[in-house]
Structure formats: C-alpha cells, structure tokens
Short mmCIF file of C-alpha atoms (C1' of nucleotides) in Angstrom, two decimals:
data_model
loop_
_atom_site.label_atom_id
_atom_site.label_comp_id
_atom_site.label_asym_id
_atom_site.label_seq_id
_atom_site.Cartn_x
_atom_site.Cartn_y
_atom_site.Cartn_z
CA MET B 1 16.57 -62.79 58.38
CA PHE B 2 19.80 -61.06 56.80
CA LYS B 3 20.30 -63.95 54.23
CA ASN B 4 21.13 -62.03 51.03
CA MET B 5 24.53 -61.06 50.04
CA PRO B 6 25.49 -58.76 47.26
CA GLU B 7 26.42 -60.94 44.36
CA LEU B 8 27.14 -59.77 40.62
CA PRO B 9 23.76 -58.03 39.84
CA GLU B 10 23.78 -56.33 43.22
CA VAL B 11 27.25 -55.03 42.97
CA GLU B 12 26.76 -53.90 39.44
CA THR B 13 23.63 -51.88 40.13
CA ILE B 14 25.72 -50.43 42.98
CA LYS B 15 28.74 -49.62 40.62
CA ILE B 16 26.22 -48.02 38.02
CA GLN B 17 24.80 -45.57 40.57
CA LEU B 18 28.08 -44.89 42.29
CA GLU B 19 29.34 -43.97 38.88
CA LYS B 20 26.62 -41.64 38.51
CA PHE B 21 26.77 -40.19 41.85
CA LEU B 22 30.48 -40.01 42.55
CA THR B 23 32.33 -39.32 39.24
CA GLY B 24 33.85 -35.80 39.40
CA ARG B 25 33.54 -35.35 43.29
CA GLU B 26 36.20 -34.58 45.42
CA ILE B 27 36.80 -36.71 48.53
CA ILE B 28 37.46 -34.01 51.16
CA GLY B 29 37.92 -36.30 54.04
CA VAL B 30 37.28 -39.75 55.37
CA GLU B 31 35.87 -40.70 58.90
CA VAL B 32 36.72 -44.10 60.03
CA ARG B 33 34.42 -45.29 62.79
CA ASN B 34 35.59 -48.78 62.87
CA ARG B 35 39.32 -49.36 62.04
CA LYS B 36 38.80 -53.00 61.38
CA THR B 37 36.96 -52.47 58.37
CA LEU B 38 40.15 -51.11 56.56
CA ALA B 39 41.74 -54.29 55.48
CA ASP B 40 45.26 -53.09 55.99
CA GLY B 41 44.58 -50.53 58.90
CA GLU B 42 45.54 -47.64 56.82
CA GLU B 43 44.86 -44.36 58.88
CA ASN B 44 45.10 -41.97 56.21
CA LEU B 45 42.90 -42.43 53.26
CA PRO B 46 44.16 -40.39 50.14
CA GLY B 47 41.42 -37.93 49.36
CA GLY B 48 41.15 -36.93 45.64
CA LYS B 49 38.95 -36.71 42.96
CA ILE B 50 36.77 -39.63 41.89
CA ILE B 51 37.47 -40.38 38.26
CA GLY B 52 35.29 -43.71 37.81
CA VAL B 53 34.02 -46.72 39.44
CA ARG B 54 34.60 -50.29 38.43
CA ARG B 55 33.57 -53.77 39.39
CA PHE B 56 35.73 -56.96 39.53
CA GLY B 57 33.40 -59.86 40.65
CA LYS B 58 31.87 -58.81 44.09
CA VAL B 59 34.28 -56.03 44.45
CA VAL B 60 33.67 -52.41 43.99
CA VAL B 61 36.64 -50.30 42.89
CA ILE B 62 36.47 -46.52 43.22
CA ASP B 63 39.51 -44.70 41.01
CA LEU B 64 40.76 -41.42 42.18
CA ASP B 65 42.88 -39.20 40.39
CA ASN B 66 45.91 -39.28 42.55
CA ASP B 67 46.60 -42.61 41.58
CA TYR B 68 44.99 -44.51 44.42
CA SER B 69 42.11 -46.73 44.26
CA VAL B 70 39.64 -47.72 46.90
CA LEU B 71 38.51 -51.39 46.86
CA ILE B 72 35.33 -52.43 48.76
CA HIS B 73 33.90 -56.00 49.18
CA LEU B 74 30.43 -55.63 50.80
CA LYS B 75 30.47 -59.54 51.86
CA LEU B 76 27.28 -60.36 53.30
CA THR B 77 25.61 -57.40 54.75
CA GLY B 78 27.69 -54.31 53.48
CA GLN B 79 26.08 -51.31 51.98
CA LEU B 80 27.16 -48.06 50.12
CA VAL B 81 24.80 -45.47 50.35
CA PHE B 82 25.08 -42.11 49.15
CA GLN B 83 23.18 -39.35 51.05
CA GLY B 84 20.93 -41.55 52.87
CA PRO B 85 18.42 -40.44 55.38
CA ASN B 86 19.04 -41.58 59.18
CA LEU B 87 22.65 -41.84 58.41
CA PRO B 88 25.24 -42.34 59.91
CA GLY B 89 23.59 -45.19 61.86
CA LYS B 90 24.57 -47.78 64.26
CA HIS B 91 26.25 -49.85 61.38
CA THR B 92 28.04 -47.13 59.56
CA HIS B 93 31.89 -47.90 59.85
CA VAL B 94 33.21 -45.31 57.22
CA ILE B 95 32.03 -41.98 55.84
CA PHE B 96 33.50 -40.38 52.71
CA ASP B 97 32.97 -36.79 53.18
CA LEU B 98 32.49 -35.37 49.37
CA ASP B 99 32.33 -31.66 48.09
CA GLY B 100 29.10 -29.86 48.33
CA GLY B 101 28.47 -31.37 51.68
CA LYS B 102 27.45 -34.88 50.09
CA LYS B 103 28.46 -38.17 51.84
CA LEU B 104 28.91 -41.82 50.82
CA TYR B 105 28.31 -44.22 54.02
CA PHE B 106 29.83 -47.57 54.18
CA ASN B 107 27.45 -49.65 56.49
CA ASP B 108 27.87 -53.38 57.53
CA LEU B 109 25.87 -55.21 60.01
CA ARG B 110 28.18 -58.09 60.37
CA LYS B 111 31.39 -56.36 59.71
CA PHE B 112 32.62 -58.87 57.36
CA GLY B 113 33.23 -56.32 54.66
CA TRP B 114 36.45 -54.52 53.87
CA ILE B 115 37.82 -51.48 52.36
CA LYS B 116 41.41 -51.64 51.02
CA ILE B 117 43.49 -48.88 49.18
CA VAL B 118 45.78 -49.70 46.66
CA LYS B 119 47.77 -47.84 43.91
CA SER B 120 45.64 -47.72 40.67
CA GLY B 121 48.33 -49.57 38.85
CA ASP B 122 48.16 -52.45 41.44
CA VAL B 123 44.51 -53.12 41.29
CA ALA B 124 44.65 -56.03 38.79
CA THR B 125 47.49 -57.71 40.88
CA GLU B 126 45.87 -56.87 44.23
CA SER B 127 45.50 -60.31 46.02
CA PHE B 128 41.83 -61.14 45.89
CA ILE B 129 41.33 -59.62 42.25
CA ALA B 130 44.24 -61.32 40.96
CA LYS B 131 42.64 -64.66 41.84
CA LEU B 132 39.33 -64.13 40.40
CA GLY B 133 38.24 -66.36 37.69
CA PRO B 134 36.54 -65.04 34.45
CA GLU B 135 33.63 -62.54 34.62
CA PRO B 136 30.39 -63.52 33.17
CA PHE B 137 29.23 -61.23 30.01
CA LYS B 138 33.04 -60.60 29.27
CA ASP B 139 35.66 -63.45 29.41
CA LEU B 140 33.37 -66.27 30.48
CA THR B 141 32.76 -67.94 27.02
CA LEU B 142 31.19 -71.24 26.63
CA GLU B 143 34.28 -72.86 25.85
CA LYS B 144 35.80 -71.67 28.88
CA PHE B 145 32.84 -72.61 31.13
CA LYS B 146 33.05 -76.07 29.71
CA GLU B 147 36.73 -76.35 30.50
CA ILE B 148 36.14 -75.18 34.13
CA LEU B 149 33.48 -77.96 34.67
CA SER B 150 35.50 -80.71 33.16
CA LYS B 151 38.59 -80.12 35.50
CA THR B 152 36.77 -80.87 38.63
CA ASN B 153 34.57 -83.39 40.51
CA ARG B 154 33.36 -81.04 42.91
CA PRO B 155 29.75 -80.36 43.33
CA ILE B 156 28.48 -78.12 40.47
CA LYS B 157 27.18 -75.48 43.06
CA ILE B 158 30.21 -75.26 44.77
CA VAL B 159 32.16 -74.59 41.53
CA LEU B 160 29.61 -72.01 40.13
CA MET B 161 30.34 -70.26 43.66
CA ASP B 162 34.10 -70.69 43.70
CA GLN B 163 35.31 -67.13 42.91
CA THR B 164 38.71 -68.24 41.62
CA LYS B 165 36.76 -70.37 38.90
CA ILE B 166 33.95 -67.92 38.01
CA SER B 167 33.59 -64.32 39.51
CA GLY B 168 30.30 -62.86 40.77
CA ILE B 169 28.11 -65.88 41.57
CA GLY B 170 26.90 -66.31 45.01
CA ASN B 171 24.22 -68.57 46.79
CA ILE B 172 21.14 -66.76 45.57
CA TYR B 173 22.14 -67.25 41.87
CA ALA B 174 23.73 -70.39 42.08
CA ASN B 175 20.66 -72.06 43.52
CA GLU B 176 18.34 -70.07 40.98
CA ALA B 177 20.38 -71.11 37.84
CA LEU B 178 20.60 -74.76 38.71
CA TRP B 179 17.04 -74.95 39.55
CA LEU B 180 16.13 -73.45 35.95
CA ALA B 181 18.57 -76.00 34.41
CA LYS B 182 16.92 -78.93 36.25
CA ILE B 183 20.44 -79.68 37.67
CA ASN B 184 20.91 -81.16 41.05
CA PRO B 185 23.38 -79.08 42.87
CA CYS B 186 25.36 -82.03 44.15
CA VAL B 187 26.27 -83.48 40.96
CA PRO B 188 29.95 -83.53 40.30
CA ALA B 189 30.89 -80.78 37.82
CA ARG B 190 32.63 -83.17 35.37
CA GLN B 191 29.58 -85.18 35.03
CA LEU B 192 27.63 -82.59 32.96
CA ASP B 193 27.34 -83.53 29.45
CA GLY B 194 27.96 -81.01 26.80
CA LYS B 195 24.40 -80.02 26.22
CA THR B 196 23.73 -79.70 30.07
CA ALA B 197 26.73 -77.41 30.52
CA ARG B 198 25.68 -75.22 27.45
CA HIS B 199 22.03 -74.99 28.95
CA LEU B 200 23.43 -74.23 32.42
CA TYR B 201 25.87 -71.42 30.88
CA SER B 202 22.86 -69.50 29.05
CA VAL B 203 20.93 -69.88 32.40
CA ILE B 204 23.47 -68.43 34.38
CA LEU B 205 23.87 -65.39 32.06
CA GLU B 206 20.03 -65.32 32.22
CA VAL B 207 19.46 -65.11 35.87
CA LEU B 208 22.42 -62.51 36.39
CA LYS B 209 20.61 -60.48 33.77
CA ASP B 210 17.30 -60.74 35.37
CA GLY B 211 18.71 -59.75 38.88
CA LEU B 212 20.24 -56.72 37.24
CA LYS B 213 17.00 -55.86 35.50
CA TRP B 214 15.12 -55.87 38.79
CA GLY B 215 18.08 -53.72 40.67
CA GLY B 216 19.43 -56.82 42.47
CA ALA B 217 17.80 -59.03 45.25
CA SER B 218 17.10 -57.08 48.80
CA ASP B 219 16.14 -58.80 51.98
CA GLN B 220 17.19 -56.31 54.75
CA ALA B 221 20.57 -56.00 54.36
CA TYR B 222 21.05 -54.97 50.56
CA ILE B 223 19.94 -51.75 49.33
CA GLN B 224 21.06 -49.63 46.34
CA PRO B 225 23.43 -46.52 46.89
CA SER B 226 20.10 -44.60 46.24
CA GLY B 227 18.51 -46.22 49.04
CA GLU B 228 16.06 -48.09 46.91
CA GLU B 229 15.49 -51.72 47.36
CA GLY B 230 16.04 -54.19 44.66
CA LYS B 231 13.04 -56.41 43.62
CA TYR B 232 14.58 -59.50 42.47
CA GLN B 233 13.62 -61.31 45.78
CA GLU B 234 9.95 -61.05 44.52
CA HIS B 235 11.00 -63.32 41.53
CA PHE B 236 13.11 -66.26 43.27
CA LEU B 237 11.85 -69.66 42.06
CA VAL B 238 13.63 -71.66 44.53
CA TYR B 239 16.08 -69.67 46.77
CA GLY B 240 14.44 -69.80 50.34
CA ARG B 241 11.24 -71.62 49.35
CA GLN B 242 11.93 -74.85 51.15
CA GLY B 243 8.71 -76.49 52.01
CA GLN B 244 6.87 -74.70 49.06
CA ILE B 245 5.55 -76.58 46.13
CA CYS B 246 7.92 -76.59 43.04
CA GLN B 247 6.66 -73.88 40.72
CA ARG B 248 7.60 -76.32 37.56
CA CYS B 249 6.57 -79.66 38.35
CA LYS B 250 3.81 -78.74 41.00
CA LYS B 251 4.41 -81.95 42.83
CA ALA B 252 7.45 -81.92 45.00
CA LYS B 253 8.16 -79.69 48.02
CA ILE B 254 11.44 -77.50 47.45
CA ALA B 255 13.98 -79.16 49.69
CA LYS B 256 16.59 -77.46 51.78
CA THR B 257 20.06 -78.98 52.44
CA LYS B 258 23.44 -77.99 52.98
CA LEU B 259 26.33 -77.83 50.78
CA GLY B 260 30.06 -76.58 51.53
CA GLY B 261 28.07 -74.92 54.43
CA ARG B 262 25.80 -73.15 52.58
CA GLY B 263 21.65 -73.22 52.46
CA THR B 264 21.07 -75.02 49.26
CA TYR B 265 17.46 -75.48 47.69
CA PHE B 266 16.28 -77.58 45.20
CA CYS B 267 13.36 -79.58 43.76
CA PRO B 268 13.90 -83.24 44.44
CA ILE B 269 12.01 -84.19 41.18
CA CYS B 270 13.01 -81.72 38.93
CA GLN B 271 16.50 -81.47 39.69
CA LYS B 272 17.86 -85.04 39.54
"C1'" DC Q 1 46.10 -81.15 44.78
"C1'" DC Q 2 41.56 -81.33 47.43
"C1'" DA Q 3 37.97 -81.35 51.53
"C1'" DG Q 4 36.34 -79.95 55.62
"C1'" DC Q 5 35.96 -76.86 59.23
"C1'" DA Q 6 36.51 -72.87 62.66
"C1'" DG Q 7 36.65 -68.29 62.78
"C1'" DC Q 8 35.14 -63.70 61.74
"C1'" DC Q 9 29.99 -60.97 63.39
"C1'" DT Q 10 25.18 -59.78 65.09
"C1'" DG Q 11 20.12 -59.85 64.36
"C1'" DT Q 12 16.50 -63.24 64.19
"C1'" DG Q 13 13.75 -66.63 65.78
"C1'" DC Q 14 13.13 -70.83 68.17
"C1'" DG Q 15 12.42 -73.48 72.46
"C1'" DC Q 16 11.50 -73.54 77.28
"C1'" DT A 1 7.45 -61.91 78.56
"C1'" DG A 2 12.23 -62.86 78.48
"C1'" DC A 3 16.37 -65.49 78.36
"C1'" DG A 4 19.78 -68.31 75.80
"C1'" DC A 5 21.44 -70.21 72.00
"C1'" DA A 6 21.54 -72.05 67.35
"C1'" DC A 7 21.98 -70.34 62.90
"C1'" DA A 8 22.95 -67.72 58.63
"C1'" DG A 9 27.03 -66.94 55.14
"C1'" DG A 10 31.64 -64.92 51.90
"C1'" DC A 11 35.93 -65.70 52.24
"C1'" DT A 12 40.47 -67.03 54.80
"C1'" DG A 13 43.46 -69.76 56.78
"C1'" DC A 14 44.43 -73.85 58.94
"C1'" DT A 15 44.45 -78.97 59.59
"C1'" DG A 16 44.18 -83.62 57.39
#
DNA sequence: CCAGCAGCCTGTGCGC
DNA sequence: TGCGCACAGGCTGCTG
C-alpha cells in the first residue's frame, strides 16, 4: 500500500539533505518528462546556482542566485532523490541536471505533486504558502494553538490537518498525536479544555520531533534524497494498526473509521 | 461562514 | 491464474 505521505518530519528530512547535496551547485538544465508536474506549465526553468533550501509546511523551496525559487509539493507519493540508482524510472517526471554530472530526480507515482517557479521575492505571497497556518517549532505557540482550537467546532483531527490552521501535520502524525493525548479524533476542537489542549500541543511537538529523529516514515512511497528509507513507521502506535490490541490499555482493538475522507485510527477505550 | 464531495492518479488487494 | 473494481489520500474547486 502506498499509504504514507510526506508530512513535516519527512519534508524537513528532505530539506536538510537537499541543503547538503545541492547548495552551491549549478543547475545546468532541466528535463521535463511530464509537463503536468509544472503547476503553471512553465517551459523554461531558469537554471542558476542553488544558494539554499527552505521548507514551508510540506513545501520544499529551492532558492537560486538568479532571483528565482523552485517550489515543490510532494503530496502523497512525490520523491526528491539525489543521484539514485535505477533512475530515471517510470515515475520520474522532472530531472534537474547539475554540475559535475550530478542529478536531482523528481519522482511521483500518483502525479499529485507539483513544481512551481516563482520570483524569490514572491515566495511568501505565493497562493499556497500565503495561506499556511503557523509552523510548529516556530510561530505555533501554546497560546496560538489554544486560540485556533477555540474558534471552531470541527473535529479536532480535521483541524490539526488543516494546513491553513497549522502547517505540516498530515494523517500519520495527527493520528499518532491524538492517540498519545487520549483524545477522540471526532471531538469538536472547541470542546477541548485548557489542560487537554496543552497536553495535545506538547504531544504534537513530540511526535513531529520523533518522526524527524527517525528520518520520517517510509512505506514504499517516501524515501529520502539519499535513497535511504525513514524508520518512523516502525514506531507507529496507532496508524495502520486497525484490529490490533491497543498498546496502552491492552484491551480494545484499534478501530478504523473515516473522518473528512481520511483513514482514522483510534482506541475506542483510551480515546473517549 | 462551513460541510461535503468529486476530481486528480495508479498500484494494491480483494472477490469471483 | 487473471480479470475487474474499490480503495487510498493532500489539496482544489464546486455546490448546498
């Protein structure tokens, strides 16, 4: 199953590695094999020297010295691989040719991911990035978090995954955080009391940090630019564990339901 | 304002 | 063994 998608820890891992591999390198040329990958259908990508890599939520930004930046969203199955073996492959849609014969491959089985070129000065106001909510570890303070929850009656899990409310959390980490905090995914956000919200806040930072520590979660879709797999999937406590006994109460079986169209896993006893 | 859902896409895993 | 089909899911855009 290709069920995992790059979320904050995965994209941060990608960002850190790309920074190391790409900074200072020249983009000699770009081969576009699937034009639909380019969000605006740009034909000529603007070469230049790579001066840095940034991350906004789940978006990777590669900054060039010619005042252009390359925005990349991997969505569900996108990969950025530096110098991989057996590449390009069937799912390689864009190839960045770098100096020294090096290459950066953009692969995406489901073709949901996109690449967009904008002026570096316009990155912050680009439509997707401008709408992103506060970033965990940066501007998402506990106060801000409580304020976000207090303003809506939508299920807490939907709110956590809403990129305009908080950026970077996807289905895996939302499920894991709610299990750790013993909160039912369907509870309206506004109903969480101060203590519970505070607990959830610290648990969110904890799971994201943990994901990053293990280099992200790999199923088959996600791999790091180095070609390595993440290891976080070996540490899932609730995600994908439907039918298995809850690790905490040792009584209930993990249930699976759908919330906002997404697979939702929880312990019916622990998460009231 | 919000909720719900189709659409995008393709490998997987089920039923028959 | 193989065919057909439902399913997964981040995000957009449409409708109610």
